[in-house]
Short mmCIF file of C-alpha atoms in Angstrom, two decimals:
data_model
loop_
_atom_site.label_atom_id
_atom_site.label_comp_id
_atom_site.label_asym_id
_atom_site.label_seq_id
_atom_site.Cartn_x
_atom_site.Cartn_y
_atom_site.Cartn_z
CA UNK A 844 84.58 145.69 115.26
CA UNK A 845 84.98 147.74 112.06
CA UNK A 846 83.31 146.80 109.14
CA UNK A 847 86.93 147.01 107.70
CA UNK A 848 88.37 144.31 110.09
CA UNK A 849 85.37 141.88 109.36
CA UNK A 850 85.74 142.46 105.70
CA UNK A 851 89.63 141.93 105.76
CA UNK A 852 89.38 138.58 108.06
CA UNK A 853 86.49 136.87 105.85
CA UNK A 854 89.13 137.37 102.97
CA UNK A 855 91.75 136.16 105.09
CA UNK A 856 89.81 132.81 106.04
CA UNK A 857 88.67 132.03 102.20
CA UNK A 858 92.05 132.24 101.39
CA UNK A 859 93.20 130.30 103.87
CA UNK A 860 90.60 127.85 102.89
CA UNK A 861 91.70 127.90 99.35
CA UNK A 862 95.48 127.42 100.63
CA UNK A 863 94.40 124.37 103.16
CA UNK A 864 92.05 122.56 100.00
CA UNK A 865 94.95 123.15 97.21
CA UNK A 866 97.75 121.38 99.60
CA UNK A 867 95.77 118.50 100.23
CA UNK A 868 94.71 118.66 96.90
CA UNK A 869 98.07 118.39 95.94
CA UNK A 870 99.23 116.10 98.37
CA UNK A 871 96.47 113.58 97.02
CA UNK A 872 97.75 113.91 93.86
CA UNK A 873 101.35 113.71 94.22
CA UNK A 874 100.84 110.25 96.24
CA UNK A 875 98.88 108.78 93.62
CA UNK A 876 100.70 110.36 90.37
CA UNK A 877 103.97 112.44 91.65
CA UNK A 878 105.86 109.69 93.75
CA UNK A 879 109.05 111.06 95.62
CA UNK A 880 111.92 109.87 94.66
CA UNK A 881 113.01 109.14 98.13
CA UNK A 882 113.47 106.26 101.02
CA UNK A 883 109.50 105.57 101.92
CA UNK A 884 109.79 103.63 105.37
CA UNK A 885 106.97 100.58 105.67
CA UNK A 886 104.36 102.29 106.74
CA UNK A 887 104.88 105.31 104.02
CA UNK A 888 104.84 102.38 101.58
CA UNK A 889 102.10 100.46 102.87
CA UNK A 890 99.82 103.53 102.59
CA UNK A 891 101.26 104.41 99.27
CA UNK A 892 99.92 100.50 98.17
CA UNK A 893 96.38 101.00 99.70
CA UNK A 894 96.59 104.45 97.81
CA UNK A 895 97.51 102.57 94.57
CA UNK A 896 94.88 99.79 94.96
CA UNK A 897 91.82 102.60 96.01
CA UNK A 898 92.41 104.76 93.10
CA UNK A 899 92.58 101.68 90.33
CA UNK A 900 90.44 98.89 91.64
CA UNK A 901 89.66 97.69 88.13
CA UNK A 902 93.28 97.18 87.43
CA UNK A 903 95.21 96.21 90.83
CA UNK A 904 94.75 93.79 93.58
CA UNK A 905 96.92 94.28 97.02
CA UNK A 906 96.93 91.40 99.25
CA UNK A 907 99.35 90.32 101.52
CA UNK A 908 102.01 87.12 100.93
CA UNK A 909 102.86 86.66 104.90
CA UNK A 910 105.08 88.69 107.63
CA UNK A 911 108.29 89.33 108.47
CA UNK A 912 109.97 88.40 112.06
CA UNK A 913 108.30 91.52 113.30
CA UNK A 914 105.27 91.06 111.85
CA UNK A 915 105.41 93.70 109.20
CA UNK A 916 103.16 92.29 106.00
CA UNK A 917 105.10 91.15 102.70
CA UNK A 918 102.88 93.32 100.51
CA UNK A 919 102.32 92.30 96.84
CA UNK A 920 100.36 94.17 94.32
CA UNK A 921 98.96 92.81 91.17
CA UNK A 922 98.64 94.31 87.94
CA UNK A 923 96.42 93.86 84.97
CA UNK A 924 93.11 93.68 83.32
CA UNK A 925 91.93 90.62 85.50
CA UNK A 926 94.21 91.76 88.90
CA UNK A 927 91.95 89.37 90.99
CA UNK A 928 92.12 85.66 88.98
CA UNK A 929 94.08 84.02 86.64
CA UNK A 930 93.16 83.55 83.33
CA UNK A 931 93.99 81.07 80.51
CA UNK A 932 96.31 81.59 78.77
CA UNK A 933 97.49 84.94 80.43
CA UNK A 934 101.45 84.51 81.68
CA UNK A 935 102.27 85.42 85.39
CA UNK A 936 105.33 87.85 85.69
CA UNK A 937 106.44 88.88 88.80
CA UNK A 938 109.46 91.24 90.18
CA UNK A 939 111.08 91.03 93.85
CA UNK A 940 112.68 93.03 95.51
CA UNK A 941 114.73 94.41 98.51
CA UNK A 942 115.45 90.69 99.66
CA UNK A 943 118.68 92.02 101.34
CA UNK A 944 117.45 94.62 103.28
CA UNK A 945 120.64 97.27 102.77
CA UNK A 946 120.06 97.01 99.16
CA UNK A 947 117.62 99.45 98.92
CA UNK A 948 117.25 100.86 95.01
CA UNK A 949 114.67 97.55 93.73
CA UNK A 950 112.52 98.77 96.66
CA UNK A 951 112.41 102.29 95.44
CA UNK A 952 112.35 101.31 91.50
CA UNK A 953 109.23 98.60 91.94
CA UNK A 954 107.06 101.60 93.65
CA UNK A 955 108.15 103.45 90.60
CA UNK A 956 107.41 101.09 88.34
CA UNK A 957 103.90 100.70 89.59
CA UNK A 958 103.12 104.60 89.55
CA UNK A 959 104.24 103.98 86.43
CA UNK A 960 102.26 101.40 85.07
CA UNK A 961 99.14 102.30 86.58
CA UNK A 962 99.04 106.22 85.40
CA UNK A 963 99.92 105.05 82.00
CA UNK A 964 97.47 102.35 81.59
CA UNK A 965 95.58 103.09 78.44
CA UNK A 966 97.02 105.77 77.39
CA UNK A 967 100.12 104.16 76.46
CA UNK A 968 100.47 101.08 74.08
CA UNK A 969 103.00 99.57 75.80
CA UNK A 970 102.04 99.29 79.17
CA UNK A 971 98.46 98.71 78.21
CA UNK A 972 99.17 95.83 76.12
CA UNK A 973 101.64 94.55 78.89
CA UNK A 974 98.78 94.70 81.38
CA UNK A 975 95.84 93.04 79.40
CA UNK A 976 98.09 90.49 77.91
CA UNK A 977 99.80 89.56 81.42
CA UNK A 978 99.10 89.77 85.19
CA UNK A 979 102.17 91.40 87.32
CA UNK A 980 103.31 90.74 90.61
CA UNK A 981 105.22 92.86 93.07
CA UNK A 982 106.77 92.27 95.80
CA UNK A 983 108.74 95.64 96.59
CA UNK A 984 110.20 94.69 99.90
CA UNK A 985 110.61 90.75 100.92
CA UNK A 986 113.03 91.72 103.69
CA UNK A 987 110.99 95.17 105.26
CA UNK A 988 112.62 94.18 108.91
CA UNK A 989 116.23 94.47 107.13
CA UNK A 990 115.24 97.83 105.47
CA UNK A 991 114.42 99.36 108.60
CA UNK A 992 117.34 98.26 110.71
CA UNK A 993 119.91 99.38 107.78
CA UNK A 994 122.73 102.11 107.59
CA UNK A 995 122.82 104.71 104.76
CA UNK A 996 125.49 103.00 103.81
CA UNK A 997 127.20 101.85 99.74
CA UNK A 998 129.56 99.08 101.23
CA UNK A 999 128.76 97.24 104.49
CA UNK A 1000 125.93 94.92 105.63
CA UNK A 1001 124.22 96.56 108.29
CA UNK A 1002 120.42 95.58 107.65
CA UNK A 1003 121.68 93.25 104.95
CA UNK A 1004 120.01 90.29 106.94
CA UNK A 1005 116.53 89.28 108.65
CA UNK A 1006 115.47 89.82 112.00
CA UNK A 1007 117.14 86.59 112.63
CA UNK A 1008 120.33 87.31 111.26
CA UNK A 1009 119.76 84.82 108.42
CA UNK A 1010 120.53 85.78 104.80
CA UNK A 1011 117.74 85.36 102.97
CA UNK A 1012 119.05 84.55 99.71
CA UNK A 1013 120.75 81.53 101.24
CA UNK A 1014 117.73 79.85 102.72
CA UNK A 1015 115.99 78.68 99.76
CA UNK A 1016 116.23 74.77 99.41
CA UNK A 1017 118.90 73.62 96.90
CA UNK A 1018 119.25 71.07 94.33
CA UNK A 1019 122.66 70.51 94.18
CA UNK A 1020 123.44 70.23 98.50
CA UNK A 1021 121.13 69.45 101.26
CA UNK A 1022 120.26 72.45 103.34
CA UNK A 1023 117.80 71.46 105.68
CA UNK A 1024 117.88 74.28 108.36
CA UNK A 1025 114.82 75.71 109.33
CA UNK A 1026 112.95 78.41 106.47
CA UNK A 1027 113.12 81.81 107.91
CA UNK A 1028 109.12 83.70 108.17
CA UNK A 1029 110.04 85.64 104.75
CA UNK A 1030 111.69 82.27 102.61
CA UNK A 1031 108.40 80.25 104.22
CA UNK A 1032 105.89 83.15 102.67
CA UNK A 1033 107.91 83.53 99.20
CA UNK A 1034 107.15 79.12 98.70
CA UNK A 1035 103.84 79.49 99.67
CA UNK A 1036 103.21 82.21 97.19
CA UNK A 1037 104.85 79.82 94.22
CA UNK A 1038 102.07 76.98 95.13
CA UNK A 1039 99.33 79.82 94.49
CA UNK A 1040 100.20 81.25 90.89
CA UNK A 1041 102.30 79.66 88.16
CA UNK A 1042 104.63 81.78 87.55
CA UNK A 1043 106.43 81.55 83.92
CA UNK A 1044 109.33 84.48 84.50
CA UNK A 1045 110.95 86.79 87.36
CA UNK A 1046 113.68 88.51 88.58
CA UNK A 1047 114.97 90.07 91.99
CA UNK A 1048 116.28 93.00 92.59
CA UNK A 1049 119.96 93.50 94.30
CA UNK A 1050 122.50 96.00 94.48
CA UNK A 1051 126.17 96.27 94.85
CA UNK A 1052 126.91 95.48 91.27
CA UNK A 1053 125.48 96.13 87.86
CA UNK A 1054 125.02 93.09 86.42
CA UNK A 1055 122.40 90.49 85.30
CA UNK A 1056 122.98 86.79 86.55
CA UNK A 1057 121.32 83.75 85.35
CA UNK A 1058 121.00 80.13 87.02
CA UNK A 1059 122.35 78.11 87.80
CA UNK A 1060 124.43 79.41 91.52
CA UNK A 1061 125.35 76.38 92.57
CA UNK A 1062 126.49 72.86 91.13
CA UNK A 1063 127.57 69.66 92.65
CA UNK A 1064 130.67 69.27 90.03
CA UNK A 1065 127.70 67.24 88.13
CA UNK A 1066 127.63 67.27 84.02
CA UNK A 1067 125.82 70.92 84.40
CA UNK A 1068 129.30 71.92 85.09
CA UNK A 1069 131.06 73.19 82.01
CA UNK A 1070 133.96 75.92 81.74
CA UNK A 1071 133.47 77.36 85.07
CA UNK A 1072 129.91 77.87 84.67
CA UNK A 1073 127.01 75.79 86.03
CA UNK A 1074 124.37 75.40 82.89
CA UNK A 1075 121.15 74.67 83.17
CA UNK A 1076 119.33 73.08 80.15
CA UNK A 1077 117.48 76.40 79.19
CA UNK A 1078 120.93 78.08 79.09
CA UNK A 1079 120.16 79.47 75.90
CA UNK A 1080 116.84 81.50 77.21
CA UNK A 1081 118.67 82.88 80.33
CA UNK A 1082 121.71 84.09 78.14
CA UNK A 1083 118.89 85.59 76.18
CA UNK A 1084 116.93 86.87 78.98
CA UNK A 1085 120.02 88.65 80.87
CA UNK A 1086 121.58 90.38 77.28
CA UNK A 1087 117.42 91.39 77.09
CA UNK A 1088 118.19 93.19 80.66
CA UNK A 1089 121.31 94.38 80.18
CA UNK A 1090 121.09 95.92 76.18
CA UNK A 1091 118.00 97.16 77.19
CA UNK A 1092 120.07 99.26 80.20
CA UNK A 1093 121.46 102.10 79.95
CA UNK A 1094 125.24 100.96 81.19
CA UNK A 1095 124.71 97.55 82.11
CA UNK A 1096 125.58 96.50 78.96
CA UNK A 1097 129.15 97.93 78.75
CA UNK A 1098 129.96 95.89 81.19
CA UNK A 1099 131.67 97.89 83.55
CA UNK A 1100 132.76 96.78 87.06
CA UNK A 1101 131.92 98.83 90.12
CA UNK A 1102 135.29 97.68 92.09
CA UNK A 1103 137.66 96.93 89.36
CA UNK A 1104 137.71 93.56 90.10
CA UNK A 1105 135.22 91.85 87.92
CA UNK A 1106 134.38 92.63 84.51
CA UNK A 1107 130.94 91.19 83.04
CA UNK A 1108 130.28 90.70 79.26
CA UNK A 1109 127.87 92.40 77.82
CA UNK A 1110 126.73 93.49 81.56
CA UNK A 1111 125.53 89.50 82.13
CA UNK A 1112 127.11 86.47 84.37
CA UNK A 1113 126.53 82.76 84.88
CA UNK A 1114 125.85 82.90 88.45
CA UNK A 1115 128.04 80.14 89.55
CA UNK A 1116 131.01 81.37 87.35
CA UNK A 1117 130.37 84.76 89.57
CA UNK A 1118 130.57 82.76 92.93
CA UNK A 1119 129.09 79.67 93.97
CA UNK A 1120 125.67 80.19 95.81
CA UNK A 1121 123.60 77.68 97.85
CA UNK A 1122 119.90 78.35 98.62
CA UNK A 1123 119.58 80.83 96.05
CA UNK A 1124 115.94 82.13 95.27
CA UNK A 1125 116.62 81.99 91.35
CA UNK A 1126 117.68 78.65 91.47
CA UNK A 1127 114.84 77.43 93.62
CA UNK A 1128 112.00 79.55 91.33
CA UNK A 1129 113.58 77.61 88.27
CA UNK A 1130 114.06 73.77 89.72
CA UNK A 1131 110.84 73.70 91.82
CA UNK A 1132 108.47 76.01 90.36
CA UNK A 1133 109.43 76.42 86.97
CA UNK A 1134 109.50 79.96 86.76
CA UNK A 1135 112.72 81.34 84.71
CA UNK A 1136 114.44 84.08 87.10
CA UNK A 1137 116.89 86.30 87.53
CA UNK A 1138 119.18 88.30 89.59
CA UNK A 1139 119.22 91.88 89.00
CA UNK A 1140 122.28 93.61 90.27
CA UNK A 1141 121.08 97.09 89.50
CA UNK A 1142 123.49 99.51 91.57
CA UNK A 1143 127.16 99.54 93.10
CA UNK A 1144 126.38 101.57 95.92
CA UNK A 1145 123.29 99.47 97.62
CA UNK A 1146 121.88 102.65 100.02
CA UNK A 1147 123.14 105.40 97.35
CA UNK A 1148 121.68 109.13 98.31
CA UNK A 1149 118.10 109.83 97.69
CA UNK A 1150 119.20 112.34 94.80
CA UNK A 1151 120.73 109.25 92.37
CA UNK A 1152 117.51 107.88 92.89
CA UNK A 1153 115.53 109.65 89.20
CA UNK A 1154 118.93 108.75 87.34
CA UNK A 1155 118.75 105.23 88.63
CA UNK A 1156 115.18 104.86 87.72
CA UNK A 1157 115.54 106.37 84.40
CA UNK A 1158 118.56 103.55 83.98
CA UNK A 1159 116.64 100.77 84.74
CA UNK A 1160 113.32 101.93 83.57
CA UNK A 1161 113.26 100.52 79.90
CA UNK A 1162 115.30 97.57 80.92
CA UNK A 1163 112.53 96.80 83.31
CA UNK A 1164 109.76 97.03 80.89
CA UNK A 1165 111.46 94.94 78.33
CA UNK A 1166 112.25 92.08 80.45
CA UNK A 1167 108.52 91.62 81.22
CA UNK A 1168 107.63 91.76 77.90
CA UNK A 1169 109.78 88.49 77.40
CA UNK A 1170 107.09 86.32 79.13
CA UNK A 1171 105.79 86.22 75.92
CA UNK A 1172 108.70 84.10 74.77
CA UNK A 1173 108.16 80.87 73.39
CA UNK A 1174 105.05 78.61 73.70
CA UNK A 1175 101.84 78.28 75.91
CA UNK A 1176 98.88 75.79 75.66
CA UNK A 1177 96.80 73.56 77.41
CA UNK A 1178 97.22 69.47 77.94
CA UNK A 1179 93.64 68.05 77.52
CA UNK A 1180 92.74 64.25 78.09
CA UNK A 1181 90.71 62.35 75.21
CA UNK A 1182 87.75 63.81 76.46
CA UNK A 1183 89.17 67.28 76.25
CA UNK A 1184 89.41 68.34 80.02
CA UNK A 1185 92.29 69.55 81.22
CA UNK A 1186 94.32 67.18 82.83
CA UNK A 1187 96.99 68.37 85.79
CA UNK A 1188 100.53 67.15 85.83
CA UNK A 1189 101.41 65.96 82.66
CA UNK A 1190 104.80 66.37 81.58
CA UNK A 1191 105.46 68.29 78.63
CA UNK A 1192 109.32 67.82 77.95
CA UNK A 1193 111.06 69.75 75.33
CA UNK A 1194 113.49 67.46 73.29
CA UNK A 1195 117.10 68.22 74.26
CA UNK A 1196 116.12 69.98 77.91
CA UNK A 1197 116.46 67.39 80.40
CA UNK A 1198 115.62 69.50 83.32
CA UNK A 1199 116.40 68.45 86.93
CA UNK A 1200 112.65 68.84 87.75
CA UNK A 1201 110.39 67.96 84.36
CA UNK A 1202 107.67 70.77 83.51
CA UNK A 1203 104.09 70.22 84.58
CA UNK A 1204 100.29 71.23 83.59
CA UNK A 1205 98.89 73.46 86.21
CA UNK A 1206 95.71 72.99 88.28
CA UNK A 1207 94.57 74.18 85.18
CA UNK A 1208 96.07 72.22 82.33
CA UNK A 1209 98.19 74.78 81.39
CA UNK A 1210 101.74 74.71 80.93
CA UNK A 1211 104.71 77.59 79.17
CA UNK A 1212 107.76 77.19 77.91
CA UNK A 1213 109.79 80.45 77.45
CA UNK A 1214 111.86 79.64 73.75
CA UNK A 1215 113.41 80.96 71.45
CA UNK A 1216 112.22 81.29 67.89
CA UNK A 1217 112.62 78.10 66.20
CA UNK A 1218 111.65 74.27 65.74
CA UNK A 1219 111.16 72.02 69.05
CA UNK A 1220 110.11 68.39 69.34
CA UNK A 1221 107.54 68.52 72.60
CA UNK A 1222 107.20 65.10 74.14
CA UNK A 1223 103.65 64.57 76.24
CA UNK A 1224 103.09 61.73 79.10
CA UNK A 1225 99.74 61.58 81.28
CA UNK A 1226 99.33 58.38 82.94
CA UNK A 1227 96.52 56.38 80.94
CA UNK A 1228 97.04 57.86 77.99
CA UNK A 1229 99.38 57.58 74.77
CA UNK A 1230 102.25 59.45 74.94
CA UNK A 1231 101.75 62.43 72.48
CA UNK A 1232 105.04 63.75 70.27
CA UNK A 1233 104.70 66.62 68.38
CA UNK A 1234 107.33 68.97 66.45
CA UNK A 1235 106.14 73.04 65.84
CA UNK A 1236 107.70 76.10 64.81
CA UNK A 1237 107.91 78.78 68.03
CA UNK A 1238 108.11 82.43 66.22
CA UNK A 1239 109.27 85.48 68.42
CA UNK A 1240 106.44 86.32 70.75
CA UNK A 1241 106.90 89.16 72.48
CA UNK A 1242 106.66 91.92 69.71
CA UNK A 1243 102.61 90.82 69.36
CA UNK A 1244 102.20 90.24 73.38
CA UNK A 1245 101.91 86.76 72.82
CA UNK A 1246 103.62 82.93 72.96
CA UNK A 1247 102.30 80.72 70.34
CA UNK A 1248 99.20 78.95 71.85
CA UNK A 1249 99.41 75.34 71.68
CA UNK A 1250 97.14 72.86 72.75
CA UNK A 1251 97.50 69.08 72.85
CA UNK A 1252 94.58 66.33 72.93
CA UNK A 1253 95.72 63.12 74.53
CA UNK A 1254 94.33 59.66 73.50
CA UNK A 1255 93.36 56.83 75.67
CA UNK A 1256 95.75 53.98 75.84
CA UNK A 1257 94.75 50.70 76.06
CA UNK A 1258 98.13 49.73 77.97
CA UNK A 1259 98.49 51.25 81.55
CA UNK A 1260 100.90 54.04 80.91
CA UNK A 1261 103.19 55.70 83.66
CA UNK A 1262 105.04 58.59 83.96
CA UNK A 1263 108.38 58.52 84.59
CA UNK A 1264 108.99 59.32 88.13
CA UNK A 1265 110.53 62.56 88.90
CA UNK A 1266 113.60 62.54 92.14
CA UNK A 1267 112.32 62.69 95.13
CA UNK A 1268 112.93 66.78 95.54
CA UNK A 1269 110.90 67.46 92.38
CA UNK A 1270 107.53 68.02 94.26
CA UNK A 1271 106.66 71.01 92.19
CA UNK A 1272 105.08 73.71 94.68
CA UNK A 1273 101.82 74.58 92.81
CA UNK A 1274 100.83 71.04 91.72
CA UNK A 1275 99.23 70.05 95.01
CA UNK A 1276 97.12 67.18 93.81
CA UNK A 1277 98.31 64.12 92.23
CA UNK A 1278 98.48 62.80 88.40
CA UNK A 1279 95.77 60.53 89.12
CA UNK A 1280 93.21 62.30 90.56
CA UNK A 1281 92.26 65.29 93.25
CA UNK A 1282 92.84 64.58 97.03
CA UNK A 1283 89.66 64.64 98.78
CA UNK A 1284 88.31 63.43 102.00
CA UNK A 1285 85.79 60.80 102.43
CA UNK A 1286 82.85 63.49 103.07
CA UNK A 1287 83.78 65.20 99.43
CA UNK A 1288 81.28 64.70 96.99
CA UNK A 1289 82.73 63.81 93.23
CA UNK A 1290 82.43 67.01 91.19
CA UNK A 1291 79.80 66.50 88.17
CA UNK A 1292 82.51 66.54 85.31
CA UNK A 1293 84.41 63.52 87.00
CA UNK A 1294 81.07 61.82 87.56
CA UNK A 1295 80.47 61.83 84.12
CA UNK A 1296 83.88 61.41 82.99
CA UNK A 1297 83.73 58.06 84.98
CA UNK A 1298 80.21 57.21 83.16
CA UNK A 1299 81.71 57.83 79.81
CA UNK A 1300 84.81 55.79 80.09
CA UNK A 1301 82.67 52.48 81.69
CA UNK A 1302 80.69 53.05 78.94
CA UNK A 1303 83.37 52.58 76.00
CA UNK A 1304 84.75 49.99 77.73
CA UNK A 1305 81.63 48.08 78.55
CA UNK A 1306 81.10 48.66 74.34
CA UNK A 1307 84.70 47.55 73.66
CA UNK A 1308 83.96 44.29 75.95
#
């Protein structure tokens, strides 16, 4: 072997060596910074998640919400400067999408939107302030079973459905008709995620249209029925909320109609004056959970060719970004009892907004209510305690990142005091103890602040006696 040969073939192997460490180098980097803008199948997502969640532990939290009919995992990642717990007075905001799984563009634009947010995080204002003064949820596929069965296809269903044929958007209990057939693996996981956070606004992502729709789909030709449309008693925030989405759009807002059949003002629709809907997800988020939502109709072709994908994102990009801010609409507090602990369950009604299923302090004696600017009477009842009325001004929120914080001391009552009761549908999903107390067995010790709680009120009443 010639010294030549030797010399030329060490050469040749540190280059190769240089070659092999710069393409993984760059492969690293363009999964974590440089996302295609392509179809990624489950599995290319899944890693792209873990990938997400390894490189920014301190600001994201993946965890699973269930599984599909074939067992694929409904992956959610959180967002924000606490990803792992809730905080007071920090708003949940979450985004959905791929429900139908032909309509593919949501699934591509939520990975986006997390590259997005996480490589921008304090650098820029806007998504840093979005992520330290919320905590985001996505869901980027809630139908992966229907994404991977599906035809590259604008028009037809193929893949449209579950594993089960079901239509997922139609399984959702309603409030206006009984629909008591058996929740399909994917509607089962997306309830059991409302009992867990309380979420305050949303929207899922469709395609086939470009359009933002508001609640309410369905009616039973009750007083909510008025001029074709089906209004719900926050009418006034969704019309807000879907002109937010659409202005904020690049073309939703003109209004334009994908099949020359249906033209949408100002890019936004009632949903029922659209087409009547039963067992809608929006519908369900609003009357059980009361979480504002809505439906984001975001392309006409639903499985359009990988290369629209960048003008579609850029599109829907600021749209997206402005519609989270709005879960700083309105006005956010906490309900406290006379001795100032939060109390769960109390209803805190809004004068003129008689909704079908009242709104409720969380596990943690919070409660939101998205507004707009301008003076509201808020009523509050908690049983054994006065009922507490109070009129404030609600300014525009979202420009500082923040509702108006509001909090409200109850006072004993010497009468017994009820609650009105709700109907019998209104079991809202994340209040799973009672008004009057937490459900424990008999082997449950009483925590120390009920223990003294207990003490304290014997005590003023043995003084009273």
């Amino acid at each position: 072997m010639t010294w030549g040969f030797l010399h030329f073939s060490i050469v040749l192997a540190e280059r190769m060596l240089v070659f092999t460490l710069c393409l993984y180098l760059w492969s690293w980097l363009s999964s974590i910074h440089g996302l295609e803008f392509r179809y990624h199948n489950s599995v290319e997502m899944e890693q792209y998640l873990k990938d997400i969640n390894r490189t920014y532990p301190e600001i994201t939290h993946l965890h699973s919400i269930g599984q599909s009919v074939e067992g694929r995992e409904l992956w959610v990642l959180i967002l924000g400067q606490h990803p792992r717990e809730h905080r007071t007075g920090i708003p949940e905001f979450k985004y959905v999408g791929n429900m139908h799984g032909n309509e593919v563009v949501g699934r591509v634009l939520l990975l986006q939107l997390i590259d997005y947010l996480t490589s921008r995080y304090m650098t820029d204002p806007l998504v840093t302030h979005m992520l330290n003064s919320s905590r985001v949820h996505i869901l980027p596929s809630m139908n992966p079973d229907g994404f991977e069965s599906s035809a590259r296809d604008c028009i037809y269903a193929v893949g449209r459905y579950n594993k089960n044929g079901v239509d997922l958007n139609r399984n959702f209990p309603d409030a206006f008709e009984s629909n008591e057939e058996e929740r399909e693996k994917e509607v089962r996981a997306v309830m059991d995620w409302l009992k867990t956070e309380t979420f305050v606004l949303s929207a899922n992502l469709h395609g086939g249209a470009v359009v933002a729709s508001y609640p309410y789909d369905n009616s039973n030709k009750g007083s909510e029925l008025q001029g074709g449309k089906s209004i719900s008693p926050d009418d006034d925030v969704f019309f807000h909320l879907a002109r937010t989405y659409s202005f904020s759009h690049t073309e939703m807002h003109n209004g334009g109609s994908c099949t020359d059949l249906t033209e949408f003002v100002d890019g936004i629709t009632n949903g029922y004056h659209w087409y009547p809907l039963s067992g809608g997800m929006q519908d369900y988020n609003y009357v059980w959970a009361q979480c504002l939502e809505l439906t984001l109709e975001i392309s006409c072709c639903k499985f359009p060719p990988e290369k629209q994908l960048p003008g579609l994102w850029e599109a829907n990009r600021p749209a997206l970004l402005a519609y989270m801010q709005q879960v700083h609409l309105g006005v956010k507090g906490v309900v406290m009892d006379s001795y100032g602990k939060p109390v769960q369950n109390a209803v805190v009604e809004v004068a003129g907004r008689k909704n079908l299923c009242p709104f409720r302090t969380d596990r943690n004696g919070e409660y939101y209510r998205l507004l707009l600017p301008g003076n509201y009477t808020i009523t509050v009842t908690y049983p054994g305690h006065k009922t507490l009325t109070q009129t404030i001004k609600v300014p525009y929120g979202p420009d500082s990142f923040s509702a108006l914080t509001h909090n409200f001391l109850l006072q004993q009552s010497d009468k017994s005091s009820t609650v009105s009761p709700s109907p019998q549908y209104c079991t809202t999903p994340h209040l799973e103890n009672t008004a009057t107390g937490l459900k424990m067995n008999n082997s449950t010790p009483l925590l120390p602040s009920v223990i003294t709680a207990l003490t304290l009120f014997i005590l003023q009443r043995l003084l009273q006696s």
